[in-house]
Structures are given as structure tokens and as C-alpha cells.
Tab-separated table of C-alpha atoms in Angstrom:
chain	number	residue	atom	x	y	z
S	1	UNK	CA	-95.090	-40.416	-32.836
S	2	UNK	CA	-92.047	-39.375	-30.861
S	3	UNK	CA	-92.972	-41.434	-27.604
S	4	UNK	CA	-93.949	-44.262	-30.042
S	5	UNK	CA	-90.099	-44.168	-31.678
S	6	UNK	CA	-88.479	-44.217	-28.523
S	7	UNK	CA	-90.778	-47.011	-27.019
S	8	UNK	CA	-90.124	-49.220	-30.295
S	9	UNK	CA	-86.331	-48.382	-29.696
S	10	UNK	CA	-86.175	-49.440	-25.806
S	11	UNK	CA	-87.825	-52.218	-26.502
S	12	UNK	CA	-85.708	-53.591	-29.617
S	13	UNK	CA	-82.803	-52.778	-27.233
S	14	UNK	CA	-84.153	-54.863	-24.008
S	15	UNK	CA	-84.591	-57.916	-26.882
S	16	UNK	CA	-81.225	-57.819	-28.190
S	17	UNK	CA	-79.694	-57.577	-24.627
S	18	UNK	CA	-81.936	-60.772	-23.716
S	19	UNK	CA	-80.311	-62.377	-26.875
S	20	UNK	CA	-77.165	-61.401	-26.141
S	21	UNK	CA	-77.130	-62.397	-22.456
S	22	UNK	CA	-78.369	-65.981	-23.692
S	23	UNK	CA	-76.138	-66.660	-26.083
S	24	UNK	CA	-73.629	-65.607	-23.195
S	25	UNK	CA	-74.442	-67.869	-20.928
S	26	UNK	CA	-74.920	-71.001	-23.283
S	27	UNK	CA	-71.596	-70.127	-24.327
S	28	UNK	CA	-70.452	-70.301	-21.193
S	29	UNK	CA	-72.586	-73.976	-20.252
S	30	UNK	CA	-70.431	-75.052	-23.546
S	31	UNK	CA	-66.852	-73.827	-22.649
S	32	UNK	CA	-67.083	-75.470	-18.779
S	33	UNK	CA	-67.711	-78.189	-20.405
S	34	UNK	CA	-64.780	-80.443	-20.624
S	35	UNK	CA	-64.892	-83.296	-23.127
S	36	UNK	CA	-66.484	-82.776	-26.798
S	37	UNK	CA	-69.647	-83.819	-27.019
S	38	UNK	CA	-70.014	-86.900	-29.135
S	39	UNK	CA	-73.988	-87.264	-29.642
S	40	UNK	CA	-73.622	-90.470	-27.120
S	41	UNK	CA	-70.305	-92.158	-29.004
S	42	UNK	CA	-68.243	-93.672	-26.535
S	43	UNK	CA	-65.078	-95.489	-27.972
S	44	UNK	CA	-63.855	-97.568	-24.925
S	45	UNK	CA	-60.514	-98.953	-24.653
S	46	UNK	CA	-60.187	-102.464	-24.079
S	47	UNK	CA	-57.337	-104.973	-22.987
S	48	UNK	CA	-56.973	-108.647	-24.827
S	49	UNK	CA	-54.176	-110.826	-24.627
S	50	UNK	CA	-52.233	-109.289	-27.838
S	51	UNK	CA	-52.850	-105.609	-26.578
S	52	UNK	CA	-55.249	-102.792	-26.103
S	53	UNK	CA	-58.013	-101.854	-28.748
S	54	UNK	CA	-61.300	-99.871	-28.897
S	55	UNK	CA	-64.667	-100.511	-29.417
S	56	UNK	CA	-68.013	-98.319	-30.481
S	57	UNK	CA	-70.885	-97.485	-28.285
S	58	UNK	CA	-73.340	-94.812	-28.733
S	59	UNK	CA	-75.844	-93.553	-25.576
S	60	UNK	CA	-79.153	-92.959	-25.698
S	61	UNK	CA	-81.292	-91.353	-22.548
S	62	UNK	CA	-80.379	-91.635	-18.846
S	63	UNK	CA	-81.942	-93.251	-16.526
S	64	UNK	CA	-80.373	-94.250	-13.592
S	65	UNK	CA	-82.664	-97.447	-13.022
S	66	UNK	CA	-82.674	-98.996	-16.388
S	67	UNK	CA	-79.272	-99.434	-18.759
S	68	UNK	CA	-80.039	-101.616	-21.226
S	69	UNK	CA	-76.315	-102.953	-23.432
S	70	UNK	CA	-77.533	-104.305	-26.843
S	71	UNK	CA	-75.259	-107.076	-28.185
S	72	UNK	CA	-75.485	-107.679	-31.789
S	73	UNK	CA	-75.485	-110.996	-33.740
S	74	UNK	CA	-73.096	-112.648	-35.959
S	75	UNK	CA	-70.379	-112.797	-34.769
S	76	UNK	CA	-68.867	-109.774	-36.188
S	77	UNK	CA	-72.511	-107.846	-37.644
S	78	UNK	CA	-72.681	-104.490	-36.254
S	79	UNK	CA	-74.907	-102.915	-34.296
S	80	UNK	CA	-76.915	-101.443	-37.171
S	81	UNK	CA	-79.698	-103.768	-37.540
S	82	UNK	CA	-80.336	-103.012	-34.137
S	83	UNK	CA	-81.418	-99.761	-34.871
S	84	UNK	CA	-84.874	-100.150	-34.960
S	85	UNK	CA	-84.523	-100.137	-30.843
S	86	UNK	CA	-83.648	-96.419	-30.842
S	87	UNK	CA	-87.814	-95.947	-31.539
S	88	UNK	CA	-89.310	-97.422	-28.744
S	89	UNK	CA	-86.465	-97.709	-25.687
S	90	UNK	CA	-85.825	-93.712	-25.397
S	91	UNK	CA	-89.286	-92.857	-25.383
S	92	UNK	CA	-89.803	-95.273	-22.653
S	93	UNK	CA	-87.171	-93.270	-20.488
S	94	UNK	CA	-84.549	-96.099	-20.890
S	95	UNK	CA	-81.099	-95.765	-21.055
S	96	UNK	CA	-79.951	-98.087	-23.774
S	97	UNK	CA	-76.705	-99.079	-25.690
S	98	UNK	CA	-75.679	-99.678	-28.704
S	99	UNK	CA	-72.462	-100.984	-29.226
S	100	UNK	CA	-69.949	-102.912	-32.122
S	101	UNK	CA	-67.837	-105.908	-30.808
S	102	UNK	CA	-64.204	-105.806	-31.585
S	103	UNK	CA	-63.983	-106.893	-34.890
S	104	UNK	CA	-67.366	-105.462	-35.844
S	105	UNK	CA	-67.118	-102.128	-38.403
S	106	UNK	CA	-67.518	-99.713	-36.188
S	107	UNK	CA	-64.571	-100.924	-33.565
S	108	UNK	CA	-61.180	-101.647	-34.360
S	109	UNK	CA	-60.727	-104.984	-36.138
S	110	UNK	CA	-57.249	-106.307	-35.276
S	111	UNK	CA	-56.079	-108.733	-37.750
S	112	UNK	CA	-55.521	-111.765	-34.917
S	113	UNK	CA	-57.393	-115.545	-35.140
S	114	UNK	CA	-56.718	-115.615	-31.701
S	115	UNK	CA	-59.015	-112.972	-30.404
S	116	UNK	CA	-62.145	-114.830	-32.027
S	117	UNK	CA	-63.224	-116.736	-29.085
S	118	UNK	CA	-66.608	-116.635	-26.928
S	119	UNK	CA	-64.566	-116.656	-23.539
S	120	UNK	CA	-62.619	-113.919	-24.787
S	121	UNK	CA	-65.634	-111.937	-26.490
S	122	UNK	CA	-67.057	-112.393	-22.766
S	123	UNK	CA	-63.927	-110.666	-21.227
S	124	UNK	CA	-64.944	-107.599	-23.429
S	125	UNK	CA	-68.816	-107.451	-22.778
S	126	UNK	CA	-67.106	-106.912	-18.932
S	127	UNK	CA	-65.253	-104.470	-19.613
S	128	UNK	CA	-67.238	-102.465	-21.832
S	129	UNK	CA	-69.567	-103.019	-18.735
S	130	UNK	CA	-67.561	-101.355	-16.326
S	131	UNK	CA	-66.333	-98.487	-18.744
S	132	UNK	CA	-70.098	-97.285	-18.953
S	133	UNK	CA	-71.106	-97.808	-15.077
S	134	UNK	CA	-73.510	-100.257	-15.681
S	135	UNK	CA	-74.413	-102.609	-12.109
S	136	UNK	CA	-76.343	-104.829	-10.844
S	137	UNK	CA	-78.976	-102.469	-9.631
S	138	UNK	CA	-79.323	-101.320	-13.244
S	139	UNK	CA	-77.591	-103.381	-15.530
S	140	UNK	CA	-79.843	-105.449	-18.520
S	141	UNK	CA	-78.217	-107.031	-21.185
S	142	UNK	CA	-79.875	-107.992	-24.254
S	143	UNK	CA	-78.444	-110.185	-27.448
S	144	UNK	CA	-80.076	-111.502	-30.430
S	145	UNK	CA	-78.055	-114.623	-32.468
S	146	UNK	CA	-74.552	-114.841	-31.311
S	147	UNK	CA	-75.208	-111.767	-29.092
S	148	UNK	CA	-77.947	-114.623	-27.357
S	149	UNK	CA	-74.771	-116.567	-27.255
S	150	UNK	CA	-72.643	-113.952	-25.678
S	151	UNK	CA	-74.984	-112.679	-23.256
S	152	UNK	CA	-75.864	-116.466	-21.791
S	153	UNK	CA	-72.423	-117.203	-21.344
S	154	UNK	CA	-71.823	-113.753	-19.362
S	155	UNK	CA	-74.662	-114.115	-17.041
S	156	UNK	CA	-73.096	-117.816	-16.389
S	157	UNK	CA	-69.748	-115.883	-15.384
S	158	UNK	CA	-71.043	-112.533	-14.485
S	159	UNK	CA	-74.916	-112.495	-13.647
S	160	UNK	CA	-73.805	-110.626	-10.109
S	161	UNK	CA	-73.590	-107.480	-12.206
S	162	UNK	CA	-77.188	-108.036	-13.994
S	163	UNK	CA	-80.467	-106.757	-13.147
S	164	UNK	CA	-82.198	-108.888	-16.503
S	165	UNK	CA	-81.371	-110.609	-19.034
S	166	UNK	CA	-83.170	-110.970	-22.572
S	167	UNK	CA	-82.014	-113.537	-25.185
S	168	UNK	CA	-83.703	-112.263	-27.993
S	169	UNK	CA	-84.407	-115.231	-30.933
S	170	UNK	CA	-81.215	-117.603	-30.107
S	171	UNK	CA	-81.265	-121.254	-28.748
S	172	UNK	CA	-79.028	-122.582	-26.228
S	173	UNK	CA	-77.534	-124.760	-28.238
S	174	UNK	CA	-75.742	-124.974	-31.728
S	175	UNK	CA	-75.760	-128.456	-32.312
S	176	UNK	CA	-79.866	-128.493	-31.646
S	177	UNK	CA	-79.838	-124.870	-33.980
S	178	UNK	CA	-78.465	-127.044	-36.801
S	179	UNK	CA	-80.748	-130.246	-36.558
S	180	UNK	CA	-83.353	-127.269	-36.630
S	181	UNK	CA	-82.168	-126.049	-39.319
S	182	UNK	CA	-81.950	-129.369	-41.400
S	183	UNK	CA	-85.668	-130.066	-40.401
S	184	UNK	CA	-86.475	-126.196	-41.835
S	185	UNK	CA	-84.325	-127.373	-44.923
S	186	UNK	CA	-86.799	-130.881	-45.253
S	187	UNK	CA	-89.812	-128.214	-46.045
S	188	UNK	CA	-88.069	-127.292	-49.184
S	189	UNK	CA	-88.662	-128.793	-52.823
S	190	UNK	CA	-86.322	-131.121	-53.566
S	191	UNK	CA	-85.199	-129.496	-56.497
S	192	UNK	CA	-83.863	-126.615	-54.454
S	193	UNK	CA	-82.475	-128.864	-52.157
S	194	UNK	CA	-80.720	-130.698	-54.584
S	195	UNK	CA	-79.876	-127.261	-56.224
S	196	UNK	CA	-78.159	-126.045	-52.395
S	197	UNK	CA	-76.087	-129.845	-52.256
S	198	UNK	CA	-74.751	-129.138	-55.143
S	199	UNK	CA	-72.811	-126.391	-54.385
S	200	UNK	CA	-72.371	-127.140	-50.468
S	201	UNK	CA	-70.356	-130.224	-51.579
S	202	UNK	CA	-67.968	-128.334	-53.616
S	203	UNK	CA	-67.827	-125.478	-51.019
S	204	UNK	CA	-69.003	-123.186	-53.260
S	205	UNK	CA	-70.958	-120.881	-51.116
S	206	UNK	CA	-70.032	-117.231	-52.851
S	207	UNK	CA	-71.537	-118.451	-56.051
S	208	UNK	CA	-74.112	-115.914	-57.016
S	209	UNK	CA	-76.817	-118.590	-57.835
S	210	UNK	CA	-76.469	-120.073	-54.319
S	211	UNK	CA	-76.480	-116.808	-52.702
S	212	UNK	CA	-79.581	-116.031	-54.705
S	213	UNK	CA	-81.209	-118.991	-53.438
S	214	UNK	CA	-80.570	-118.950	-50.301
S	215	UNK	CA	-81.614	-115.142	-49.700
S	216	UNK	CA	-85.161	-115.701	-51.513
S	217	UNK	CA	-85.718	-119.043	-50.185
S	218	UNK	CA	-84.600	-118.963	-46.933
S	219	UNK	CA	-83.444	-115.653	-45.086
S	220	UNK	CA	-85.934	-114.268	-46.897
S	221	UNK	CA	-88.664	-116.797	-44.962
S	222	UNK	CA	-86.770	-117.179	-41.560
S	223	UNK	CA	-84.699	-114.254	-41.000
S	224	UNK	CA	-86.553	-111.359	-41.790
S	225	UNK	CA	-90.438	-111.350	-43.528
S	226	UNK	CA	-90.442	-107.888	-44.422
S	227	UNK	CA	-91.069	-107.450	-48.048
S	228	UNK	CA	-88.227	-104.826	-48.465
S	229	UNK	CA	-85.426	-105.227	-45.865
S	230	UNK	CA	-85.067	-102.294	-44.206
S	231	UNK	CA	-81.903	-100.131	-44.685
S	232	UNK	CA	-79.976	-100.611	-41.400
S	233	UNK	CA	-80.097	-104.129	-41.796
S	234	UNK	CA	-79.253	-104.310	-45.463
S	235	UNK	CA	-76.195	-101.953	-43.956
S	236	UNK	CA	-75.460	-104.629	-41.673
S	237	UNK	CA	-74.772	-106.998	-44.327
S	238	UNK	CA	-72.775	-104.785	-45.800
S	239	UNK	CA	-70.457	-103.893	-42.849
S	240	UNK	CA	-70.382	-107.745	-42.222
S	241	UNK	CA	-66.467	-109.255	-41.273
S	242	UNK	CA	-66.825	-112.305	-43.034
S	243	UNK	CA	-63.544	-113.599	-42.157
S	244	UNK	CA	-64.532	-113.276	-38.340
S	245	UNK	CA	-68.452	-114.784	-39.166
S	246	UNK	CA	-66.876	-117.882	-41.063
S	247	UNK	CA	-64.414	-118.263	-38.646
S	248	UNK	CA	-66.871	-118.911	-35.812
S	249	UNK	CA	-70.367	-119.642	-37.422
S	250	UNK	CA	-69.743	-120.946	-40.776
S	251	UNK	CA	-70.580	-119.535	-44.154
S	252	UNK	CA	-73.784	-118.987	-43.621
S	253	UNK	CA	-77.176	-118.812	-41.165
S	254	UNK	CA	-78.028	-121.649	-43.360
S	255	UNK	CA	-74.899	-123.904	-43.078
S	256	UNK	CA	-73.693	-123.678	-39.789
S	257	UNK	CA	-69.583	-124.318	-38.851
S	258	UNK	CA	-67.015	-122.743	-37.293
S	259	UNK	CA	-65.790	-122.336	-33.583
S	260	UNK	CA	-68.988	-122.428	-32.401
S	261	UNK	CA	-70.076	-125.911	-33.598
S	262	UNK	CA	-69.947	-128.122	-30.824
S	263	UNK	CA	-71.268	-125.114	-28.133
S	264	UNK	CA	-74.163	-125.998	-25.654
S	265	UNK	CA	-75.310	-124.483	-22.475
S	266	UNK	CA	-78.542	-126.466	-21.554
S	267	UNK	CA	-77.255	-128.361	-18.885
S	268	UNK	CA	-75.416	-125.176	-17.247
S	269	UNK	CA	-79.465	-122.943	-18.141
S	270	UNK	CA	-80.771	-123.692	-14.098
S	271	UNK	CA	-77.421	-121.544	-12.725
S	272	UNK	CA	-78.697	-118.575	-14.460
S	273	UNK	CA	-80.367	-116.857	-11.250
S	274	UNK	CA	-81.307	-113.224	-12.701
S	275	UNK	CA	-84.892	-112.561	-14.219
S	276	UNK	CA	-84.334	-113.795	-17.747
S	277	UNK	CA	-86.906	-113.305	-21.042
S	278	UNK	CA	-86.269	-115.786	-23.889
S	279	UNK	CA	-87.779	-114.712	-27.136
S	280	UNK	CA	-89.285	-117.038	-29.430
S	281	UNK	CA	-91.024	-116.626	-32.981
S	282	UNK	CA	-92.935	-119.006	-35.200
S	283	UNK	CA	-90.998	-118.730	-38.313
S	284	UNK	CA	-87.295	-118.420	-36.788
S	285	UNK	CA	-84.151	-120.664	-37.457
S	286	UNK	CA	-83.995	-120.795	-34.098
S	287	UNK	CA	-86.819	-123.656	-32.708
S	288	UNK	CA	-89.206	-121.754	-30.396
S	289	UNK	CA	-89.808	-124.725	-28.638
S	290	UNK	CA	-85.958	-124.459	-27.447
S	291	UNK	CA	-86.923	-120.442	-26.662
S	292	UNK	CA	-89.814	-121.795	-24.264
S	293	UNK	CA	-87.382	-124.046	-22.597
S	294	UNK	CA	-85.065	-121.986	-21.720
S	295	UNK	CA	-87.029	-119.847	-19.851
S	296	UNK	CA	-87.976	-122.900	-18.110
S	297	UNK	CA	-84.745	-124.051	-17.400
S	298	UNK	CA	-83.693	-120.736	-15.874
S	299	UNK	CA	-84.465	-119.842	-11.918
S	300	UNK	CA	-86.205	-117.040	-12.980
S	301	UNK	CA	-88.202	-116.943	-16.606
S	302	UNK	CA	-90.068	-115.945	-18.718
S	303	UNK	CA	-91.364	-117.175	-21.843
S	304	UNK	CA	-92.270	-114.272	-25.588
S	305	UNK	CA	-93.749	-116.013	-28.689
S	306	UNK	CA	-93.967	-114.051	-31.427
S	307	UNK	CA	-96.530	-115.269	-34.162
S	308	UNK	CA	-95.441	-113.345	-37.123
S	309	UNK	CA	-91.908	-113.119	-36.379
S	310	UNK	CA	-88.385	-114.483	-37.784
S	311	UNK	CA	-85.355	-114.623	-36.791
S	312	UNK	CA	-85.094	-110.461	-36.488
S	313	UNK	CA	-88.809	-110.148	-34.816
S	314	UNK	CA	-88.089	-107.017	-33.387
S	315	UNK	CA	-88.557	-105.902	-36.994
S	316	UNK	CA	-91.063	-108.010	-38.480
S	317	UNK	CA	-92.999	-108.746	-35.556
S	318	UNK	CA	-92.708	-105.494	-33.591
S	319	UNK	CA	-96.238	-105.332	-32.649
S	320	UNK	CA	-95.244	-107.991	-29.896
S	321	UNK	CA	-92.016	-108.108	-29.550
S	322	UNK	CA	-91.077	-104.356	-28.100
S	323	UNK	CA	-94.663	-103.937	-25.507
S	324	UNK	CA	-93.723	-107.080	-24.244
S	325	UNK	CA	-89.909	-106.745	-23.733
S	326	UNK	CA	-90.594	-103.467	-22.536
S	327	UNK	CA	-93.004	-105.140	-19.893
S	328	UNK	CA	-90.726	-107.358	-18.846
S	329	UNK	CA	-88.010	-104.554	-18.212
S	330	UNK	CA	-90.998	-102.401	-16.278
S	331	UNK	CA	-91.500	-105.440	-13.784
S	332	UNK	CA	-88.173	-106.523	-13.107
S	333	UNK	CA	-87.475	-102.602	-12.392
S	334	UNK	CA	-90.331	-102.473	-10.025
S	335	UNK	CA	-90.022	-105.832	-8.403
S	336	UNK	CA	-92.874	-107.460	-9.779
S	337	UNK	CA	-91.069	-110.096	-11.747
């Protein structure tokens, strides 16, 4: 019983010693460290003409080969209804990005008219760029809506620094998005119709009862078919800078206005050189047709339809969208694009 005792004792001993030599040395892996650790948050500085501000990103993986930058619609939504990447990127070993433009509700959101312009948004997607040491033997950039927007017009001044490029569910051109739209709004009943002219004539777009309508009748049809939205993009909405959206789309996804009325990149589509994916789905405000096009009209393209999706496919059509975005990644990576 004796020899059993001091057995038990020496061995309770050699296991505390083991615990105390780990916990040693992971306190020691934490104190070299230098910066606190963030859980991926990045807040990079950026420069503008009326001064310096910071913007939200958040990491995910590493991979050396594959940095994928998320840009987020809008303008001026946040990256939160992106979220639904963070399930299927990682696991594939990609590095991805999310990230909140300035103005968005993550970033800072300087109260300045003059900062709410796509050449200047473009200056930022650069810089953010270089802060996180992504290149053009890595680099993809992917941006549904107005982040399809931002992300053509950077490959048209920056495509040197990209490896791909994915315009996820956004046409190259807002005049032809609104025609599209008015065609979508010919499906209706006329009664809604007549209902929606009514108070579009007297500008009366935060009335409840048009708000009402147009969520059940038509983002509830062409922007996401989910029966329940899920929570990050109901967050979204709710983090929404509606001053900044207004500003530069309009007052809605269903009455388009703003800055960005008279943009259109078709004729400039066959400059964009880099491997490019254009994402298309059947019940989208955005004409697929347009989506097929562009990848035609690019050097190097290819062409997604998705058959159940809207205008946020990645979450009602996921089935297709993320194995073949994924895919498309895989082969530009490994030169078989």
C-alpha cells in the first residue's frame, strides 16, 4: 500500500509539472507576441481628400495563394450579409476578407458629400489592398451590387494587382439595371402598380404602406427567396447609411437615382484582361442576360447561372453558387482557367 501511495504521489507530481511547464510556455508564445490579437479585425487607416479615416476588415485563414477581399453592396450596406461566405471559403483553405467601406457601420462614417464618389471609393479598395498585402499573384476581389460596381471599375484602373475577379449578381450598367427593372415592374398587377405611382410621384418612399409593398412584392421575389431572411442580412438593413445609399443609388433597389444614374462600363468590359466570373440568377434585378455578356465581353470569362437564385444567390441559391465560385477560384489558382 506504501509503494502504491508513493507511486500515485510521483505521478500526480510529474502531471502537475507537465501542466505547469505548458501553461509556461503558452504564456510565454502570448507575451512575445507583440500586437493584441483581434480575432482577424484589422482597422486600416486610410487617406481621402478631407483627411485620414479607418475602415473594418476582419481575416479569415491564410493562404498564401488565394486572398479573396469581399466588397459589399449598397453603397454604404455592411459587410454582414456577406456572412454566409465565412461557411464555405475557410474550409476550402482560402484566405478571405471581409471588410465595411468608409461610410459603412462598421468604419468610420465622416459626415462629407464629397467622399461619396465611385472614383474615390476606388482609391480606398487600393489602399485597403496594399494595407493587407494582397498582389497580383494572390489577389481576388469579389463584389455583389455596388460592390460589382466597385470591383469593375478597379480592375479597369488596377487589374495589374488581381489574380480574379468575380462580379457577383450586378450588371454593367445602371441605365440597362433600371429598364430591367421597369420590365420586372410590367409583371406586376396593375393595382399594385398603380398603388407604387402613387406614392413615387409624391416622393413618398418612407411611407409604411409603400415600404410594405415593396418588401413583399418585390425584394421579397428578386432580392432574396428565402422564406425568413436570415439574420445577418436583416442586420444589414439595419446598419444601412441611408443618407450615403440615397445619395448614390436612390431610395430604393426598386427606384433607382442618385450619383450612379447615368454609370456604364460596357464599352470599356474587353480591357478587363484578368480571369473574370460574372454571376447571373434567374429571378435577379439584375438581367442575367447582361451577367452572360459580360463574361463575354471580358478577355478572359466566364459565365454562373443560378436557377433558383435572386439578387443575394449566395444565400438562396447556394447549392450553385459557392461549388462553382469556388471552382473558378481552384482553376485560376492552378492555371487551368
Amino acid at each position: 500500500m506504501k509503494h502504491l501511495f508513493l507511486l500515485l504521489a510521483a505521478v500526480f507530481l510529474l502531471v502537475n509539472c507537465s501542466k505547469k511547464q505548458n501553461i509556461q510556455e503558452s504564456q510565454q508564445s502570448i507575451s512575445s507576441t507583440e500586437e493584441v490579437q483581434t480575432g482577424g479585425v484589422k482597422m486600416v487607416e486610410i487617406e481621402t481628400p478631407v483627411g485620414k479615416f479607418k475602415v473594418w476588415t476582419k481575416k479569415f485563414g491564410d493562404n498564401p495563394r488565394i486572398k479573396i477581399l469581399l466588397l459589399h453592396g449598397g453603397p454604404a450596406m455592411t459587410h454582414e450579409y456577406m456572412e454566409c461566405f465565412e461557411s464555405f471559403f475557410p474550409k476550402e483553405g482560402f484566405e478571405m476578407y471581409e471588410y465595411d467601406q468608409l461610410g459603412s457601420y462598421y468604419s468610420d462614417q465622416p459626415d462629407n458629400d464629397s467622399l461619396w464618389t465611385t472614383p474615390r471609393f476606388v482609391e480606398e479598395v487600393e489602399q485597403v489592398r496594399r494595407a493587407l498585402g494582397l498582389n497580383k499573384d494572390n489577389f481576388y476581389l469579389l463584389g455583389n451590387s455596388w460592390g460589382g460596381i466597385l470591383a469593375m471599375e478597379y480592375a479597369l484602373k488596377y487589374q495589374d494587382n488581381l489574380k480574379g475577379l468575380i462580379i457577383s449578381n450586378m450588371m454593367p450598367s445602371i441605365p440597362d439595371y433600371e429598364k430591367y427593372n421597369t420590365e420586372l415592374r410590367s409583371q406586376m398587377r396593375k393595382s399594385l402598380v398603380d398603388s407604387l405611382n402613387a406614392f413615387e410621384a409624391k416622393g413618398d418612399f418612407k411611407n409604411p404602406v409603400y415600404v410594405d409593398l415593396v418588401t413583399r412584392e418585390y425584394y421579397n421575389k428578386h432580392i432574396c427567396r428565402l422564406p425568413e431572411w436570415p439574420e445577418p442580412v436583416n442586420r444589414t438593413f439595419k446598419h444601412l447609411n441611408e443618407h450615403i445609399y440615397v445619395l448614390m443609388q436612390g431610395p430604393s433597389e426598386f427606384k433607382v437615382g442618385g450619383r450612379l444614374i447615368t454609370w456604364d462600363r460596357k464599352a470599356s468590359l474587353p480591357n478587363i484582361k484578368v480571369p473574370t466570373l460574372a454571376i447571373g440568377a434567374k429571378y435577379d434585378t439584375m438581367d442575367p442576360k447582361a451577367m452572360e455578356q459580360l463574361s463575354k465581353a471580358v478577355q478572359k470569362g466566364r459565365y454562373l447561372y443560378c436557377p433558383d437564385g435572386s439578387h443575394l444567390s449566395f444565400w438562396d441559391d447556394q447549392k450553385t453558387y459557392f461549388p462553382n465560385v469556388i471552382q473558378f477560384i481552384k482553376d485560376v489558382d492552378e492555371n487551368r482557367f
